[in-house]
Amino acid sequence: MAKDMTQGKEWKLILSFTLPLIGGNLLQQVYSLTDSLIVGNIAGQNALAAVGTSFPLTYLLLALATGLTNGVGIMAAQFYGAKRAEAFRKNLSTACITLLAAGIIITVLGIALSRVMLEGLLQTDAVILDSALVYLRVYCLGLVFQFAYNTFAAILRSIGDSRSTMYFLLVSTVLNVVLDVIFVRLWGVAGAAWATVIAQAVSAALSGVYLFRRVELARFQKGEFRFDKASFSKSLRLGVPTSVQQCAVGLGMVIMQRLINSFGVDTISAVAAAMKLESFAMVPIMMFYMGLSNFTGQNMGAGNIDRIRRGYHQTMVMALVTCAGIILLLIFAGPYAVRLFNMNEAATAIGVDYLRTLAAFFLIFGVMYITNGVLQGSGDVIYPTIASMTSLLTRIIAANIMATFPAISYRCIYYATPIGWALGALIVWIRYLSGRWKDKSIAAA
């Protein structure tokens, strides 16, 4: 259901919008986590390592869609806030056509280049190479569904509808869990990938049917559903910086995975498990970021700058309180969660240390993402990109330097992360204080 975020108490609107997003994305993490838990417990630690090794590559392949979807979402939110229905539909039809084409192309490239990426980029251990190759190729078949779902979900969020996507993800998550249990027993790692592909196809279909049949703004008249060059140009202007950012993050993850692989299967499986749990921990903060971004987009379209500032301050308080709770969970519940992956004691110890290290600096992550929300929603996308790439580059350099010290060893993988967070947070915070994001409205252009 659409929600006008240009009127009413800021924190209540943002919180009511964000809570379903948190629920939905926790569900999305559940089916990602389910793959790893079921694979680790049924197929073994080497299979878990194979799935974990593939993750940076799947992230890299999705990076282009993430950026373009971000541009589409910013435009949709601002057009909705400015009450420009025709421009909203032009943006939507252009996005659907563009991302469908991109999804097909990247699916083909992903399958064709999977062995090269695993062997050449990641130098994947021979023990897990074949399993990782099977998982990656099957997973790539579902990329077009992920592109579609991300587009539909971004449009729904832009009009203030965060509940529908949660319901779609609930259905696909339950389906994924059921299929995982069956498919992994039958086909091992390939079964986990097929379960994910089918679940992604279902969530894309549900969200697409709902968007085009139930949302009035998305009901096209004859001849309206077409590619619009002006909309495409604007979405590129907003989306390309984020695409570059996400591709850089994905490439950085590939470089980090290569470093992880150099420490052996215990470290590979431990980091894969810890990163799944880390992804859970990050969801509430990233959803506050998304909620604030959509709030900012609508209010930029309506010209409500003071309202955006109040929303930012109130969201920051809510997010930092949430961070405090997450930190306690990582410290005290983290060890029990890591043991669920059925790894040996050495790998389990690495995973626990990983989570507790990140917990000590999690507030910095919160500051960085919430400030990003204002900049992204306003259309000031360059500085979040600079911050993200600086954060990533810092992490890579710091990790590789620390790896040369035997006393640090594999710990370099997660010791370097807070350093990158701190620099990224500083960059976007300074940009926010400058106030220059206020002049980036797309709806007024």
Tab-separated table of C-alpha atoms in Angstrom:
chain	number	residue	atom	x	y	z
A	1	MET	CA	0.000	0.000	0.000
A	2	ALA	CA	1.391	3.420	-0.982
A	3	LYS	CA	2.357	5.858	1.763
A	4	ASP	CA	2.878	9.617	1.473
A	5	MET	CA	5.953	10.427	3.601
A	6	THR	CA	5.785	14.184	3.087
A	7	GLN	CA	3.340	14.665	5.988
A	8	GLY	CA	3.227	13.403	9.570
A	9	LYS	CA	5.795	12.738	12.309
A	10	GLU	CA	9.104	11.919	10.690
A	11	TRP	CA	10.326	9.168	13.025
A	12	LYS	CA	6.981	7.371	13.016
A	13	LEU	CA	6.800	7.344	9.228
A	14	ILE	CA	10.378	6.147	8.862
A	15	LEU	CA	10.009	3.483	11.552
A	16	SER	CA	6.683	2.160	10.223
A	17	PHE	CA	8.222	2.007	6.736
A	18	THR	CA	11.447	0.399	7.956
A	19	LEU	CA	10.056	-2.361	10.180
A	20	PRO	CA	8.496	-4.350	7.296
A	21	LEU	CA	11.742	-3.878	5.356
A	22	ILE	CA	13.672	-5.343	8.275
A	23	GLY	CA	11.254	-8.258	8.459
A	24	GLY	CA	11.415	-8.887	4.730
A	25	ASN	CA	15.172	-8.674	4.466
A	26	LEU	CA	15.694	-10.840	7.517
A	27	LEU	CA	13.588	-13.391	5.669
A	28	GLN	CA	15.809	-12.919	2.617
A	29	GLN	CA	18.846	-13.545	4.799
A	30	VAL	CA	17.124	-16.607	6.220
A	31	TYR	CA	17.066	-18.323	2.873
A	32	SER	CA	20.676	-17.340	2.237
A	33	LEU	CA	21.585	-18.645	5.694
A	34	THR	CA	19.514	-21.772	5.122
A	35	ASP	CA	21.641	-22.670	2.112
A	36	SER	CA	24.763	-22.531	4.239
A	37	LEU	CA	23.333	-24.293	7.303
A	38	ILE	CA	21.793	-27.132	5.323
A	39	VAL	CA	24.834	-27.481	3.069
A	40	GLY	CA	27.185	-27.494	6.082
A	41	ASN	CA	25.152	-30.031	8.035
A	42	ILE	CA	24.140	-32.326	5.163
A	43	ALA	CA	26.891	-31.973	2.547
A	44	GLY	CA	29.817	-31.111	4.874
A	45	GLN	CA	32.362	-28.371	5.584
A	46	ASN	CA	33.983	-28.504	2.131
A	47	ALA	CA	30.604	-27.919	0.494
A	48	LEU	CA	30.041	-24.946	2.809
A	49	ALA	CA	33.411	-23.564	1.743
A	50	ALA	CA	32.414	-23.975	-1.928
A	51	VAL	CA	29.227	-21.953	-1.443
A	52	GLY	CA	31.143	-19.294	0.520
A	53	THR	CA	33.805	-18.999	-2.169
A	54	SER	CA	31.132	-18.351	-4.808
A	55	PHE	CA	29.491	-15.514	-2.874
A	56	PRO	CA	31.802	-12.628	-3.936
A	57	LEU	CA	31.279	-13.565	-7.582
A	58	THR	CA	27.499	-13.633	-7.294
A	59	TYR	CA	27.666	-10.248	-5.569
A	60	LEU	CA	29.831	-8.878	-8.374
A	61	LEU	CA	27.398	-10.109	-11.038
A	62	LEU	CA	24.494	-8.439	-9.233
A	63	ALA	CA	26.337	-5.145	-8.758
A	64	LEU	CA	25.198	-3.563	-12.019
A	65	ALA	CA	21.536	-4.241	-11.259
A	66	THR	CA	21.903	-2.887	-7.743
A	67	GLY	CA	23.201	0.431	-9.013
A	68	LEU	CA	20.648	0.857	-11.784
A	69	THR	CA	17.842	-0.128	-9.416
A	70	ASN	CA	19.060	2.501	-6.984
A	71	GLY	CA	18.769	5.178	-9.678
A	72	VAL	CA	15.280	3.993	-10.590
A	73	GLY	CA	14.201	4.055	-6.944
A	74	ILE	CA	15.491	7.579	-6.312
A	75	MET	CA	13.670	8.912	-9.366
A	76	ALA	CA	10.451	7.074	-8.517
A	77	ALA	CA	10.416	8.408	-4.937
A	78	GLN	CA	10.989	11.988	-6.074
A	79	PHE	CA	8.390	11.781	-8.861
A	80	TYR	CA	5.920	10.309	-6.367
A	81	GLY	CA	6.610	13.095	-3.884
A	82	ALA	CA	6.200	15.689	-6.646
A	83	LYS	CA	2.932	14.034	-7.860
A	84	ARG	CA	4.303	13.488	-11.385
A	85	ALA	CA	2.467	10.303	-12.453
A	86	GLU	CA	3.471	10.308	-16.135
A	87	ALA	CA	7.172	10.702	-15.311
A	88	PHE	CA	6.796	7.907	-12.729
A	89	ARG	CA	5.481	5.483	-15.372
A	90	LYS	CA	8.149	6.450	-17.914
A	91	ASN	CA	10.770	5.688	-15.288
A	92	LEU	CA	9.154	2.319	-14.494
A	93	SER	CA	8.759	1.091	-18.080
A	94	THR	CA	12.296	2.133	-18.992
A	95	ALA	CA	13.670	0.383	-15.908
A	96	CYS	CA	11.861	-2.865	-16.692
A	97	ILE	CA	13.142	-2.979	-20.261
A	98	THR	CA	16.707	-2.014	-19.319
A	99	LEU	CA	17.094	-4.398	-16.397
A	100	LEU	CA	15.554	-7.348	-18.227
A	101	ALA	CA	18.105	-6.942	-21.008
A	102	ALA	CA	20.924	-6.488	-18.495
A	103	GLY	CA	19.801	-9.580	-16.566
A	104	ILE	CA	19.912	-11.798	-19.638
A	105	ILE	CA	23.346	-10.533	-20.703
A	106	ILE	CA	24.894	-10.925	-17.253
A	107	THR	CA	23.375	-14.399	-16.824
A	108	VAL	CA	25.061	-15.564	-20.042
A	109	LEU	CA	28.384	-13.945	-19.099
A	110	GLY	CA	28.273	-15.386	-15.589
A	111	ILE	CA	27.795	-18.944	-16.822
A	112	ALA	CA	30.407	-18.607	-19.570
A	113	LEU	CA	33.071	-17.074	-17.313
A	114	SER	CA	32.410	-19.005	-14.095
A	115	ARG	CA	35.465	-21.266	-14.320
A	116	VAL	CA	37.755	-18.391	-15.246
A	117	MET	CA	36.499	-16.353	-12.290
A	118	LEU	CA	36.858	-19.191	-9.785
A	119	GLU	CA	40.282	-20.338	-10.959
A	120	GLY	CA	41.829	-17.114	-12.224
A	121	LEU	CA	40.377	-14.475	-9.907
A	122	LEU	CA	39.911	-16.452	-6.702
A	123	GLN	CA	42.501	-19.223	-7.083
A	124	THR	CA	39.946	-21.554	-5.543
A	125	ASP	CA	41.310	-24.609	-3.744
A	126	ALA	CA	41.139	-27.707	-5.978
A	127	VAL	CA	39.323	-29.575	-3.194
A	128	ILE	CA	36.248	-27.361	-3.547
A	129	LEU	CA	36.582	-26.084	-7.148
A	130	ASP	CA	34.139	-28.479	-8.835
A	131	SER	CA	31.435	-27.903	-6.214
A	132	ALA	CA	31.892	-24.136	-6.385
A	133	LEU	CA	31.654	-24.229	-10.192
A	134	VAL	CA	28.388	-26.170	-10.138
A	135	TYR	CA	26.880	-23.847	-7.522
A	136	LEU	CA	27.898	-20.676	-9.377
A	137	ARG	CA	26.588	-21.807	-12.776
A	138	VAL	CA	23.193	-22.822	-11.430
A	139	TYR	CA	22.962	-19.651	-9.337
A	140	CYS	CA	23.589	-17.523	-12.432
A	141	LEU	CA	20.421	-18.906	-14.013
A	142	GLY	CA	18.457	-16.996	-11.389
A	143	LEU	CA	20.116	-13.621	-11.907
A	144	VAL	CA	17.418	-12.363	-14.259
A	145	PHE	CA	14.822	-13.065	-11.550
A	146	GLN	CA	16.888	-11.144	-9.006
A	147	PHE	CA	17.139	-8.209	-11.412
A	148	ALA	CA	13.365	-8.243	-11.858
A	149	TYR	CA	12.582	-8.532	-8.154
A	150	ASN	CA	15.015	-5.741	-7.219
A	151	THR	CA	13.369	-3.426	-9.769
A	152	PHE	CA	9.819	-4.140	-8.615
A	153	ALA	CA	10.778	-3.873	-4.940
A	154	ALA	CA	12.550	-0.526	-5.475
A	155	ILE	CA	9.445	0.925	-7.128
A	156	LEU	CA	7.160	-0.329	-4.348
A	157	ARG	CA	9.472	1.110	-1.683
A	158	SER	CA	9.589	4.447	-3.510
A	159	ILE	CA	5.846	4.904	-3.004
A	160	GLY	CA	6.078	3.972	0.665
A	161	ASP	CA	4.957	0.332	0.312
A	162	SER	CA	7.361	-1.786	2.347
A	163	ARG	CA	4.865	-4.414	3.509
A	164	SER	CA	4.143	-6.092	0.177
A	165	THR	CA	7.754	-7.032	-0.467
A	166	MET	CA	7.920	-8.555	3.022
A	167	TYR	CA	4.994	-10.849	2.220
A	168	PHE	CA	6.536	-11.887	-1.098
A	169	LEU	CA	9.815	-12.692	0.617
A	170	LEU	CA	7.993	-14.698	3.292
A	171	VAL	CA	6.522	-16.956	0.631
A	172	SER	CA	9.821	-17.378	-1.221
A	173	THR	CA	11.744	-17.987	2.012
A	174	VAL	CA	9.465	-20.788	3.155
A	175	LEU	CA	9.650	-22.292	-0.336
A	176	ASN	CA	13.445	-22.041	-0.335
A	177	VAL	CA	13.779	-23.776	3.046
A	178	VAL	CA	11.545	-26.652	1.968
A	179	LEU	CA	13.329	-27.061	-1.357
A	180	ASP	CA	16.759	-26.827	0.304
A	181	VAL	CA	16.059	-29.731	2.614
A	182	ILE	CA	14.904	-31.871	-0.322
A	183	PHE	CA	17.319	-30.740	-3.035
A	184	VAL	CA	20.550	-30.728	-0.993
A	185	ARG	CA	19.933	-34.342	0.039
A	186	LEU	CA	19.395	-35.259	-3.618
A	187	TRP	CA	21.987	-33.111	-5.422
A	188	GLY	CA	24.273	-31.544	-2.807
A	189	VAL	CA	25.589	-28.062	-3.583
A	190	ALA	CA	23.719	-27.917	-6.905
A	191	GLY	CA	20.473	-28.556	-5.014
A	192	ALA	CA	21.057	-25.507	-2.798
A	193	ALA	CA	21.542	-23.343	-5.873
A	194	TRP	CA	18.410	-24.677	-7.596
A	195	ALA	CA	16.337	-24.045	-4.476
A	196	THR	CA	17.507	-20.421	-4.438
A	197	VAL	CA	16.800	-19.912	-8.152
A	198	ILE	CA	13.237	-21.222	-7.848
A	199	ALA	CA	12.564	-19.086	-4.753
A	200	GLN	CA	13.889	-15.987	-6.520
A	201	ALA	CA	11.656	-16.659	-9.530
A	202	VAL	CA	8.601	-16.899	-7.275
A	203	SER	CA	9.377	-13.620	-5.447
A	204	ALA	CA	9.924	-11.836	-8.793
A	205	ALA	CA	6.633	-13.141	-10.186
A	206	LEU	CA	4.619	-12.220	-7.089
A	207	SER	CA	6.020	-8.696	-6.849
A	208	GLY	CA	5.565	-8.065	-10.582
A	209	VAL	CA	1.935	-9.188	-10.618
A	210	TYR	CA	1.168	-7.095	-7.536
A	211	LEU	CA	2.894	-3.971	-8.875
A	212	PHE	CA	1.201	-3.923	-12.265
A	213	ARG	CA	-2.251	-5.034	-11.127
A	214	ARG	CA	-2.673	-3.370	-7.723
A	215	VAL	CA	-0.669	-0.126	-7.863
A	216	GLU	CA	-2.588	2.581	-9.712
A	217	LEU	CA	0.529	4.523	-10.710
A	218	ALA	CA	1.859	1.416	-12.485
A	219	ARG	CA	-1.231	0.900	-14.641
A	220	PHE	CA	-0.123	1.774	-18.142
A	221	GLN	CA	-2.355	3.062	-20.885
A	222	LYS	CA	-1.922	1.838	-24.445
A	223	GLY	CA	1.426	2.958	-25.832
A	224	GLU	CA	2.798	4.123	-22.450
A	225	PHE	CA	4.975	1.085	-21.727
A	226	ARG	CA	8.029	1.998	-23.758
A	227	PHE	CA	11.688	2.847	-23.503
A	228	ASP	CA	12.229	6.551	-22.737
A	229	LYS	CA	15.669	7.958	-23.481
A	230	ALA	CA	15.349	10.866	-21.042
A	231	SER	CA	14.373	8.571	-18.164
A	232	PHE	CA	17.178	6.186	-19.089
A	233	SER	CA	19.695	9.032	-19.100
A	234	LYS	CA	18.593	10.286	-15.673
A	235	SER	CA	18.589	6.800	-14.172
A	236	LEU	CA	22.089	6.245	-15.525
A	237	ARG	CA	23.255	9.519	-14.006
A	238	LEU	CA	21.979	8.389	-10.632
A	239	GLY	CA	22.627	4.685	-10.993
A	240	VAL	CA	26.063	4.478	-12.619
A	241	PRO	CA	27.938	5.884	-9.593
A	242	THR	CA	26.235	3.293	-7.402
A	243	SER	CA	26.878	0.573	-9.985
A	244	VAL	CA	30.553	1.534	-10.030
A	245	GLN	CA	30.498	1.498	-6.244
A	246	GLN	CA	28.837	-1.928	-6.095
A	247	CYS	CA	31.125	-3.357	-8.776
A	248	ALA	CA	34.109	-2.035	-6.845
A	249	VAL	CA	32.735	-3.611	-3.670
A	250	GLY	CA	32.208	-6.874	-5.535
A	251	LEU	CA	35.715	-6.781	-6.991
A	252	GLY	CA	37.059	-5.961	-3.554
A	253	MET	CA	35.220	-8.964	-2.152
A	254	VAL	CA	36.822	-11.098	-4.861
A	255	ILE	CA	40.266	-9.792	-3.862
A	256	MET	CA	39.487	-10.422	-0.184
A	257	GLN	CA	38.180	-13.907	-0.981
A	258	ARG	CA	41.437	-14.656	-2.755
A	259	LEU	CA	43.265	-13.643	0.427
A	260	ILE	CA	40.861	-15.743	2.508
A	261	ASN	CA	41.468	-18.747	0.241
A	262	SER	CA	45.195	-18.513	0.927
A	263	PHE	CA	44.594	-19.475	4.579
A	264	GLY	CA	42.939	-22.841	3.822
A	265	VAL	CA	39.559	-24.540	4.048
A	266	ASP	CA	39.063	-23.903	7.793
A	267	THR	CA	39.330	-20.153	7.283
A	268	ILE	CA	37.217	-20.231	4.111
A	269	SER	CA	34.353	-22.049	5.832
A	270	ALA	CA	34.667	-19.954	9.032
A	271	VAL	CA	34.501	-16.664	7.159
A	272	ALA	CA	31.607	-17.936	5.010
A	273	ALA	CA	29.647	-18.784	8.181
A	274	ALA	CA	30.556	-15.541	9.960
A	275	MET	CA	29.635	-13.439	6.928
A	276	LYS	CA	26.185	-15.029	6.823
A	277	LEU	CA	25.660	-14.006	10.451
A	278	GLU	CA	27.207	-10.588	9.805
A	279	SER	CA	24.677	-10.091	7.004
A	280	PHE	CA	21.889	-10.690	9.515
A	281	ALA	CA	23.387	-8.152	11.902
A	282	MET	CA	23.604	-5.507	9.177
A	283	VAL	CA	19.993	-5.834	8.003
A	284	PRO	CA	18.308	-3.448	10.510
A	285	ILE	CA	20.827	-0.666	9.846
A	286	MET	CA	20.702	-1.090	6.086
A	287	MET	CA	16.906	-1.007	6.192
A	288	PHE	CA	16.929	2.205	8.258
A	289	TYR	CA	19.214	3.544	5.531
A	290	MET	CA	16.715	2.456	2.888
A	291	GLY	CA	13.780	3.898	4.819
A	292	LEU	CA	15.540	7.230	5.258
A	293	SER	CA	16.554	7.229	1.589
A	294	ASN	CA	12.932	6.833	0.446
A	295	PHE	CA	11.751	9.407	3.009
A	296	THR	CA	14.400	11.801	1.699
A	297	GLY	CA	13.461	11.123	-1.921
A	298	GLN	CA	9.786	11.921	-1.429
A	299	ASN	CA	10.552	15.034	0.613
A	300	MET	CA	13.146	16.258	-1.883
A	301	GLY	CA	10.443	16.007	-4.543
A	302	ALA	CA	8.133	18.056	-2.294
A	303	GLY	CA	10.893	20.563	-1.350
A	304	ASN	CA	10.836	19.761	2.406
A	305	ILE	CA	14.514	20.190	3.349
A	306	ASP	CA	13.978	20.922	7.071
A	307	ARG	CA	11.842	17.811	7.311
A	308	ILE	CA	14.682	15.753	5.832
A	309	ARG	CA	17.109	17.075	8.455
A	310	ARG	CA	14.741	16.143	11.281
A	311	GLY	CA	14.231	12.716	9.763
A	312	TYR	CA	17.993	12.183	9.577
A	313	HIS	CA	18.580	13.062	13.237
A	314	GLN	CA	15.682	10.927	14.449
A	315	THR	CA	16.721	7.965	12.291
A	316	MET	CA	20.289	8.204	13.563
A	317	VAL	CA	19.058	7.865	17.157
A	318	MET	CA	16.877	4.860	16.295
A	319	ALA	CA	19.680	3.204	14.359
A	320	LEU	CA	22.338	3.661	17.054
A	321	VAL	CA	20.038	2.235	19.716
A	322	THR	CA	19.486	-0.732	17.401
A	323	CYS	CA	23.257	-1.034	16.917
A	324	ALA	CA	23.718	-1.361	20.671
A	325	GLY	CA	21.325	-4.308	20.765
A	326	ILE	CA	23.048	-5.950	17.789
A	327	ILE	CA	26.441	-5.597	19.460
A	328	LEU	CA	25.197	-7.474	22.523
A	329	LEU	CA	23.794	-10.242	20.328
A	330	LEU	CA	27.047	-10.612	18.379
A	331	ILE	CA	29.089	-10.856	21.563
A	332	PHE	CA	26.895	-13.196	23.572
A	333	ALA	CA	24.849	-15.145	21.009
A	334	GLY	CA	27.446	-15.187	18.209
A	335	PRO	CA	29.379	-18.248	19.479
A	336	TYR	CA	26.214	-20.358	19.635
A	337	ALA	CA	25.181	-19.267	16.140
A	338	VAL	CA	28.577	-20.128	14.626
A	339	ARG	CA	28.380	-23.649	16.054
A	340	LEU	CA	25.189	-24.288	14.082
A	341	PHE	CA	27.277	-24.585	10.908
A	342	ASN	CA	28.778	-27.905	12.062
A	343	MET	CA	32.416	-26.898	11.470
A	344	ASN	CA	35.463	-28.233	13.292
A	345	GLU	CA	36.755	-26.461	16.407
A	346	ALA	CA	39.473	-24.487	14.596
A	347	ALA	CA	37.005	-23.032	12.075
A	348	THR	CA	34.434	-22.323	14.794
A	349	ALA	CA	36.996	-20.341	16.819
A	350	ILE	CA	37.845	-18.206	13.771
A	351	GLY	CA	34.165	-17.467	13.129
A	352	VAL	CA	33.563	-16.391	16.744
A	353	ASP	CA	36.587	-14.090	16.723
A	354	TYR	CA	35.380	-12.548	13.446
A	355	LEU	CA	31.970	-11.613	14.879
A	356	ARG	CA	33.285	-10.243	18.161
A	357	THR	CA	35.825	-8.049	16.375
A	358	LEU	CA	33.161	-6.459	14.183
A	359	ALA	CA	30.853	-5.990	17.173
A	360	ALA	CA	33.394	-3.709	18.842
A	361	PHE	CA	33.103	-1.194	15.987
A	362	PHE	CA	29.525	-1.654	14.802
A	363	LEU	CA	28.391	1.851	15.774
A	364	ILE	CA	30.701	3.281	13.095
A	365	PHE	CA	28.923	1.167	10.494
A	366	GLY	CA	25.606	2.626	11.689
A	367	VAL	CA	26.771	6.232	11.320
A	368	MET	CA	28.079	5.594	7.812
A	369	TYR	CA	24.924	3.971	6.466
A	370	ILE	CA	22.370	6.322	7.991
A	371	THR	CA	24.223	9.352	6.620
A	372	ASN	CA	24.354	7.596	3.246
A	373	GLY	CA	20.562	7.428	3.337
A	374	VAL	CA	20.135	11.200	3.097
A	375	LEU	CA	22.720	11.582	0.348
A	376	GLN	CA	21.328	8.726	-1.763
A	377	GLY	CA	17.707	9.812	-1.377
A	378	SER	CA	18.504	13.390	-2.339
A	379	GLY	CA	20.243	12.269	-5.522
A	380	ASP	CA	23.721	13.213	-4.259
A	381	VAL	CA	25.120	9.807	-5.192
A	382	ILE	CA	28.773	10.638	-5.899
A	383	TYR	CA	29.937	10.992	-2.307
A	384	PRO	CA	28.463	7.712	-1.055
A	385	THR	CA	30.285	6.099	-3.966
A	386	ILE	CA	33.559	7.798	-3.022
A	387	ALA	CA	33.059	6.795	0.617
A	388	SER	CA	32.303	3.180	-0.231
A	389	MET	CA	35.262	2.823	-2.578
A	390	THR	CA	37.611	4.520	-0.108
A	391	SER	CA	36.369	2.225	2.638
A	392	LEU	CA	36.886	-0.827	0.464
A	393	LEU	CA	40.331	0.162	-0.797
A	394	THR	CA	41.443	0.901	2.741
A	395	ARG	CA	40.216	-2.490	3.885
A	396	ILE	CA	42.045	-4.309	1.074
A	397	ILE	CA	45.332	-2.471	1.635
A	398	ALA	CA	45.181	-2.828	5.416
A	399	ALA	CA	44.324	-6.536	5.218
A	400	ASN	CA	47.154	-7.329	2.826
A	401	ILE	CA	49.644	-5.401	4.930
A	402	MET	CA	48.536	-7.119	8.135
A	403	ALA	CA	48.649	-10.519	6.414
A	404	THR	CA	52.429	-10.218	6.252
A	405	PHE	CA	52.633	-10.381	10.062
A	406	PRO	CA	52.503	-14.008	11.272
A	407	ALA	CA	51.048	-12.941	14.627
A	408	ILE	CA	47.984	-11.519	12.855
A	409	SER	CA	47.622	-14.136	10.105
A	410	TYR	CA	43.977	-14.759	9.031
A	411	ARG	CA	42.733	-12.108	11.487
A	412	CYS	CA	43.746	-9.487	8.922
A	413	ILE	CA	40.503	-10.341	7.084
A	414	TYR	CA	38.308	-8.785	9.762
A	415	TYR	CA	40.744	-6.499	11.596
A	416	ALA	CA	40.852	-4.294	8.492
A	417	THR	CA	37.068	-3.805	8.220
A	418	PRO	CA	36.555	-1.182	10.989
A	419	ILE	CA	39.338	0.951	9.534
A	420	GLY	CA	37.454	1.135	6.233
A	421	TRP	CA	34.162	1.880	7.996
A	422	ALA	CA	35.695	4.807	9.868
A	423	LEU	CA	37.016	6.508	6.726
A	424	GLY	CA	33.749	5.948	4.855
A	425	ALA	CA	31.711	7.403	7.718
A	426	LEU	CA	33.934	10.481	7.873
A	427	ILE	CA	33.540	11.215	4.145
A	428	VAL	CA	29.725	11.059	4.050
A	429	TRP	CA	29.325	12.889	7.371
A	430	ILE	CA	31.412	15.830	6.129
A	431	ARG	CA	29.373	15.894	2.901
A	432	TYR	CA	26.110	15.945	4.852
A	433	LEU	CA	27.316	18.832	7.027
A	434	SER	CA	28.247	20.809	3.903
A	435	GLY	CA	24.551	20.947	2.927
A	436	ARG	CA	25.288	20.643	-0.794
A	437	TRP	CA	23.039	17.596	-1.119
A	438	LYS	CA	20.045	19.984	-0.860
A	439	ASP	CA	20.459	21.105	-4.489
A	440	LYS	CA	20.312	17.630	-6.098
A	441	SER	CA	16.577	17.232	-6.716
A	442	ILE	CA	15.704	15.251	-9.858
A	443	ALA	CA	11.967	15.950	-9.806
A	444	ALA	CA	12.616	19.676	-10.200
A	445	ALA	CA	14.889	19.144	-13.187
